[in-house]
């Protein structure tokens, strides 16, 4: 069994990716500092796959701990790196926390990966690197615009660090996956999104409102230049996104890459407005959602959805699940964690 390290493997996307890696026969080692996740997620993973990943609680900002880890696990065949802070708004108020946590950790990790026999590295990037793209759908060749937040900047700089490292280390093979908007939960409702405090993202706010934790959803702006006035995003089911990581890893492990640093947009290729997401939720849940139109949110872009031709044709991956599938899975997860 090939051993794969998943950093941030108890997080939302990380845990779903661990399940898909185990389904494909990989042995998984998880590093997580539990700063934005819970050890209970490990039980959730085991209850789905009946395979217990190796787990090490470790702070990737601690360089010597990272070195020790790789002395112990020198048989790692691939690394998928999720561990990072990811709240756009928080990053504006705490830039140094984001630059230290998201970039130092990447540098320490890459230093150790260069010392491995073989190294396939998958980086968790984001469509945030495009800012408000000029053309829809967004291709991987769209210009990278000045980041609108320190969070987005750490993704842009992260890709540059990897690109420059790959240039002078031809044995390092890397892929950056630029996610659009991950939503939903595993069909088993054993793992899902666990926002701490008031959710910043749309879908957990919708399901918490429907569960009675929030009195209503604020729709941030209905005066945008879109068909119904609300912002458009590409909402991708987290299970489809998780599978994209396995496709990317296998591409590198099988030596199919065209160059030793590649980027792929991972989305559905379909744009959905906030109101369309609300309608999807009401359709699949049979519940009417309490929402109000309020002012725009600072920093929001009008529209972003992926051109997925490259991932479909070159990676051989295509999203399979619909917006309704994702909204139903998100609602089932919310009901599971609230015992509804
Ligand atoms: C989606 C739409 C809001 C909440 C962010 C990050 C991105 C990625 C995904 C990490 C927007 C509207 C939201 C609410 C609302 N994260 N909305 N009421 O901002 O597209 O992307 O999360 O990689 O990097 O930027 O996602 O879910 O916050 O917002 O009307 O209570 O929903 O205005 O149009 P976003 P989101």
PDB file of N, CA, C and O in Angstrom, residues 302-338:
ATOM      1  N   UNK A 302     -18.485  39.585  -8.202  1.00  0.00           N
ATOM      2  CA  UNK A 302     -19.841  39.399  -8.737  1.00  0.00           C
ATOM      3  C   UNK A 302     -20.071  37.959  -9.169  1.00  0.00           C
ATOM      4  O   UNK A 302     -21.066  37.350  -8.801  1.00  0.00           O
ATOM      5  N   UNK A 303     -19.088  37.430  -9.917  1.00  0.00           N
ATOM      6  CA  UNK A 303     -19.331  36.115 -10.528  1.00  0.00           C
ATOM      7  C   UNK A 303     -18.028  35.337 -10.685  1.00  0.00           C
ATOM      8  O   UNK A 303     -16.990  35.904 -11.025  1.00  0.00           O
ATOM      9  N   UNK A 304     -18.095  34.041 -10.419  1.00  0.00           N
ATOM     10  CA  UNK A 304     -16.941  33.156 -10.648  1.00  0.00           C
ATOM     11  C   UNK A 304     -17.456  31.744 -10.877  1.00  0.00           C
ATOM     12  O   UNK A 304     -18.132  31.198 -10.013  1.00  0.00           O
ATOM     13  N   UNK A 305     -17.171  31.204 -12.058  1.00  0.00           N
ATOM     14  CA  UNK A 305     -17.407  29.766 -12.259  1.00  0.00           C
ATOM     15  C   UNK A 305     -16.368  29.237 -13.240  1.00  0.00           C
ATOM     16  O   UNK A 305     -15.812  29.975 -14.040  1.00  0.00           O
ATOM     17  N   UNK A 306     -16.076  27.944 -13.112  1.00  0.00           N
ATOM     18  CA  UNK A 306     -14.885  27.360 -13.736  1.00  0.00           C
ATOM     19  C   UNK A 306     -15.105  26.916 -15.176  1.00  0.00           C
ATOM     20  O   UNK A 306     -16.197  26.454 -15.532  1.00  0.00           O
ATOM     21  N   UNK A 307     -14.049  27.060 -15.972  1.00  0.00           N
ATOM     22  CA  UNK A 307     -13.954  26.317 -17.228  1.00  0.00           C
ATOM     23  C   UNK A 307     -13.237  25.019 -16.831  1.00  0.00           C
ATOM     24  O   UNK A 307     -12.083  25.066 -16.388  1.00  0.00           O
ATOM     25  N   UNK A 308     -13.913  23.894 -16.924  1.00  0.00           N
ATOM     26  CA  UNK A 308     -13.356  22.637 -16.392  1.00  0.00           C
ATOM     27  C   UNK A 308     -12.787  21.736 -17.489  1.00  0.00           C
ATOM     28  O   UNK A 308     -12.457  20.573 -17.223  1.00  0.00           O
ATOM     29  N   UNK A 309     -12.645  22.298 -18.710  1.00  0.00           N
ATOM     30  CA  UNK A 309     -12.189  21.447 -19.837  1.00  0.00           C
ATOM     31  C   UNK A 309     -10.831  20.803 -19.547  1.00  0.00           C
ATOM     32  O   UNK A 309     -10.607  19.638 -19.837  1.00  0.00           O
ATOM     33  N   UNK A 310      -9.922  21.545 -18.928  1.00  0.00           N
ATOM     34  CA  UNK A 310      -8.578  20.992 -18.681  1.00  0.00           C
ATOM     35  C   UNK A 310      -8.647  19.834 -17.689  1.00  0.00           C
ATOM     36  O   UNK A 310      -8.088  18.753 -17.937  1.00  0.00           O
ATOM     37  N   UNK A 311      -9.371  20.018 -16.592  1.00  0.00           N
ATOM     38  CA  UNK A 311      -9.483  18.922 -15.603  1.00  0.00           C
ATOM     39  C   UNK A 311     -10.210  17.730 -16.214  1.00  0.00           C
ATOM     40  O   UNK A 311      -9.843  16.565 -15.993  1.00  0.00           O
ATOM     41  N   UNK A 312     -11.236  17.998 -17.033  1.00  0.00           N
ATOM     42  CA  UNK A 312     -12.004  16.911 -17.641  1.00  0.00           C
ATOM     43  C   UNK A 312     -11.143  16.109 -18.621  1.00  0.00           C
ATOM     44  O   UNK A 312     -11.074  14.888 -18.553  1.00  0.00           O
ATOM     45  N   UNK A 313     -10.404  16.822 -19.480  1.00  0.00           N
ATOM     46  CA  UNK A 313      -9.702  16.115 -20.570  1.00  0.00           C
ATOM     47  C   UNK A 313      -8.328  15.620 -20.135  1.00  0.00           C
ATOM     48  O   UNK A 313      -7.925  14.507 -20.463  1.00  0.00           O
ATOM     49  N   UNK A 314      -7.615  16.423 -19.336  1.00  0.00           N
ATOM     50  CA  UNK A 314      -6.232  16.037 -19.007  1.00  0.00           C
ATOM     51  C   UNK A 314      -6.165  15.228 -17.709  1.00  0.00           C
ATOM     52  O   UNK A 314      -5.498  14.193 -17.640  1.00  0.00           O
ATOM     53  N   UNK A 315      -6.893  15.703 -16.696  1.00  0.00           N
ATOM     54  CA  UNK A 315      -6.904  14.969 -15.420  1.00  0.00           C
ATOM     55  C   UNK A 315      -7.818  13.739 -15.524  1.00  0.00           C
ATOM     56  O   UNK A 315      -7.682  12.780 -14.773  1.00  0.00           O
ATOM     57  N   UNK A 316      -8.793  13.831 -16.434  1.00  0.00           N
ATOM     58  CA  UNK A 316      -9.734  12.717 -16.575  1.00  0.00           C
ATOM     59  C   UNK A 316     -10.798  12.725 -15.492  1.00  0.00           C
ATOM     60  O   UNK A 316     -11.493  11.751 -15.240  1.00  0.00           O
ATOM     61  N   UNK A 317     -10.951  13.911 -14.840  1.00  0.00           N
ATOM     62  CA  UNK A 317     -11.906  14.042 -13.734  1.00  0.00           C
ATOM     63  C   UNK A 317     -13.051  14.956 -14.166  1.00  0.00           C
ATOM     64  O   UNK A 317     -12.838  15.945 -14.869  1.00  0.00           O
ATOM     65  N   UNK A 318     -14.276  14.627 -13.744  1.00  0.00           N
ATOM     66  CA  UNK A 318     -15.417  15.508 -14.006  1.00  0.00           C
ATOM     67  C   UNK A 318     -16.381  15.403 -12.823  1.00  0.00           C
ATOM     68  O   UNK A 318     -16.565  14.311 -12.269  1.00  0.00           O
ATOM     69  N   UNK A 319     -16.959  16.553 -12.419  1.00  0.00           N
ATOM     70  CA  UNK A 319     -17.890  16.491 -11.279  1.00  0.00           C
ATOM     71  C   UNK A 319     -19.111  15.653 -11.686  1.00  0.00           C
ATOM     72  O   UNK A 319     -19.585  15.720 -12.824  1.00  0.00           O
ATOM     73  N   UNK A 320     -19.602  14.863 -10.773  1.00  0.00           N
ATOM     74  CA  UNK A 320     -20.730  13.954 -11.040  1.00  0.00           C
ATOM     75  C   UNK A 320     -22.010  14.398 -10.325  1.00  0.00           C
ATOM     76  O   UNK A 320     -23.096  14.090 -10.760  1.00  0.00           O
ATOM     77  N   UNK A 321     -21.846  15.126  -9.208  1.00  0.00           N
ATOM     78  CA  UNK A 321     -22.994  15.420  -8.352  1.00  0.00           C
ATOM     79  C   UNK A 321     -23.537  16.824  -8.627  1.00  0.00           C
ATOM     80  O   UNK A 321     -22.795  17.727  -9.002  1.00  0.00           O
ATOM     81  N   UNK A 322     -24.846  16.986  -8.413  1.00  0.00           N
ATOM     82  CA  UNK A 322     -25.501  18.259  -8.758  1.00  0.00           C
ATOM     83  C   UNK A 322     -25.600  19.174  -7.536  1.00  0.00           C
ATOM     84  O   UNK A 322     -25.328  18.759  -6.401  1.00  0.00           O
ATOM     85  N   UNK A 323     -26.058  20.400  -7.781  1.00  0.00           N
ATOM     86  CA  UNK A 323     -26.282  21.346  -6.683  1.00  0.00           C
ATOM     87  C   UNK A 323     -27.311  20.779  -5.709  1.00  0.00           C
ATOM     88  O   UNK A 323     -27.131  20.828  -4.492  1.00  0.00           O
ATOM     89  N   UNK A 324     -28.374  20.192  -6.249  1.00  0.00           N
ATOM     90  CA  UNK A 324     -29.393  19.577  -5.365  1.00  0.00           C
ATOM     91  C   UNK A 324     -28.783  18.456  -4.525  1.00  0.00           C
ATOM     92  O   UNK A 324     -29.072  18.322  -3.332  1.00  0.00           O
ATOM     93  N   UNK A 325     -27.933  17.614  -5.130  1.00  0.00           N
ATOM     94  CA  UNK A 325     -27.269  16.539  -4.357  1.00  0.00           C
ATOM     95  C   UNK A 325     -26.484  17.155  -3.197  1.00  0.00           C
ATOM     96  O   UNK A 325     -26.531  16.681  -2.062  1.00  0.00           O
ATOM     97  N   UNK A 326     -25.766  18.225  -3.506  1.00  0.00           N
ATOM     98  CA  UNK A 326     -24.905  18.842  -2.486  1.00  0.00           C
ATOM     99  C   UNK A 326     -25.747  19.470  -1.381  1.00  0.00           C
ATOM    100  O   UNK A 326     -25.454  19.291  -0.188  1.00  0.00           O
ATOM    101  N   UNK A 327     -26.836  20.147  -1.759  1.00  0.00           N
ATOM    102  CA  UNK A 327     -27.663  20.819  -0.751  1.00  0.00           C
ATOM    103  C   UNK A 327     -28.382  19.797   0.126  1.00  0.00           C
ATOM    104  O   UNK A 327     -28.515  19.972   1.339  1.00  0.00           O
ATOM    105  N   UNK A 328     -28.803  18.700  -0.474  1.00  0.00           N
ATOM    106  CA  UNK A 328     -29.466  17.653   0.329  1.00  0.00           C
ATOM    107  C   UNK A 328     -28.473  17.041   1.310  1.00  0.00           C
ATOM    108  O   UNK A 328     -28.784  16.829   2.492  1.00  0.00           O
ATOM    109  N   UNK A 329     -27.232  16.798   0.839  1.00  0.00           N
ATOM    110  CA  UNK A 329     -26.224  16.188   1.725  1.00  0.00           C
ATOM    111  C   UNK A 329     -25.855  17.163   2.858  1.00  0.00           C
ATOM    112  O   UNK A 329     -25.640  16.761   4.004  1.00  0.00           O
ATOM    113  N   UNK A 330     -25.829  18.446   2.533  1.00  0.00           N
ATOM    114  CA  UNK A 330     -25.516  19.460   3.568  1.00  0.00           C
ATOM    115  C   UNK A 330     -26.626  19.493   4.622  1.00  0.00           C
ATOM    116  O   UNK A 330     -26.372  19.574   5.830  1.00  0.00           O
ATOM    117  N   UNK A 331     -27.877  19.390   4.157  1.00  0.00           N
ATOM    118  CA  UNK A 331     -29.013  19.430   5.082  1.00  0.00           C
ATOM    119  C   UNK A 331     -29.033  18.144   5.948  1.00  0.00           C
ATOM    120  O   UNK A 331     -29.220  18.192   7.153  1.00  0.00           O
ATOM    121  N   UNK A 332     -28.805  16.999   5.330  1.00  0.00           N
ATOM    122  CA  UNK A 332     -28.762  15.730   6.077  1.00  0.00           C
ATOM    123  C   UNK A 332     -27.671  15.763   7.139  1.00  0.00           C
ATOM    124  O   UNK A 332     -27.839  15.319   8.271  1.00  0.00           O
ATOM    125  N   UNK A 333     -26.508  16.373   6.812  1.00  0.00           N
ATOM    126  CA  UNK A 333     -25.414  16.496   7.763  1.00  0.00           C
ATOM    127  C   UNK A 333     -25.821  17.392   8.929  1.00  0.00           C
ATOM    128  O   UNK A 333     -25.609  17.049  10.097  1.00  0.00           O
ATOM    129  N   UNK A 334     -26.454  18.524   8.603  1.00  0.00           N
ATOM    130  CA  UNK A 334     -26.883  19.466   9.662  1.00  0.00           C
ATOM    131  C   UNK A 334     -27.856  18.776  10.598  1.00  0.00           C
ATOM    132  O   UNK A 334     -27.754  18.854  11.829  1.00  0.00           O
ATOM    133  N   UNK A 335     -28.797  18.019  10.018  1.00  0.00           N
ATOM    134  CA  UNK A 335     -29.780  17.324  10.868  1.00  0.00           C
ATOM    135  C   UNK A 335     -29.080  16.276  11.731  1.00  0.00           C
ATOM    136  O   UNK A 335     -29.401  16.096  12.912  1.00  0.00           O
ATOM    137  N   UNK A 336     -28.053  15.631  11.180  1.00  0.00           N
ATOM    138  CA  UNK A 336     -27.327  14.605  11.946  1.00  0.00           C
ATOM    139  C   UNK A 336     -26.626  15.230  13.150  1.00  0.00           C
ATOM    140  O   UNK A 336     -26.745  14.748  14.266  1.00  0.00           O
ATOM    141  N   UNK A 337     -25.910  16.354  12.924  1.00  0.00           N
ATOM    142  CA  UNK A 337     -25.140  16.924  14.050  1.00  0.00           C
ATOM    143  C   UNK A 337     -26.039  17.642  15.051  1.00  0.00           C
ATOM    144  O   UNK A 337     -25.664  17.889  16.187  1.00  0.00           O
ATOM    145  N   UNK A 338     -27.269  18.012  14.640  1.00  0.00           N
ATOM    146  CA  UNK A 338     -28.172  18.684  15.595  1.00  0.00           C
ATOM    147  C   UNK A 338     -29.197  17.705  16.173  1.00  0.00           C
ATOM    148  O   UNK A 338     -30.160  18.093  16.800  1.00  0.00           O
TER     149      UNK A 338
END
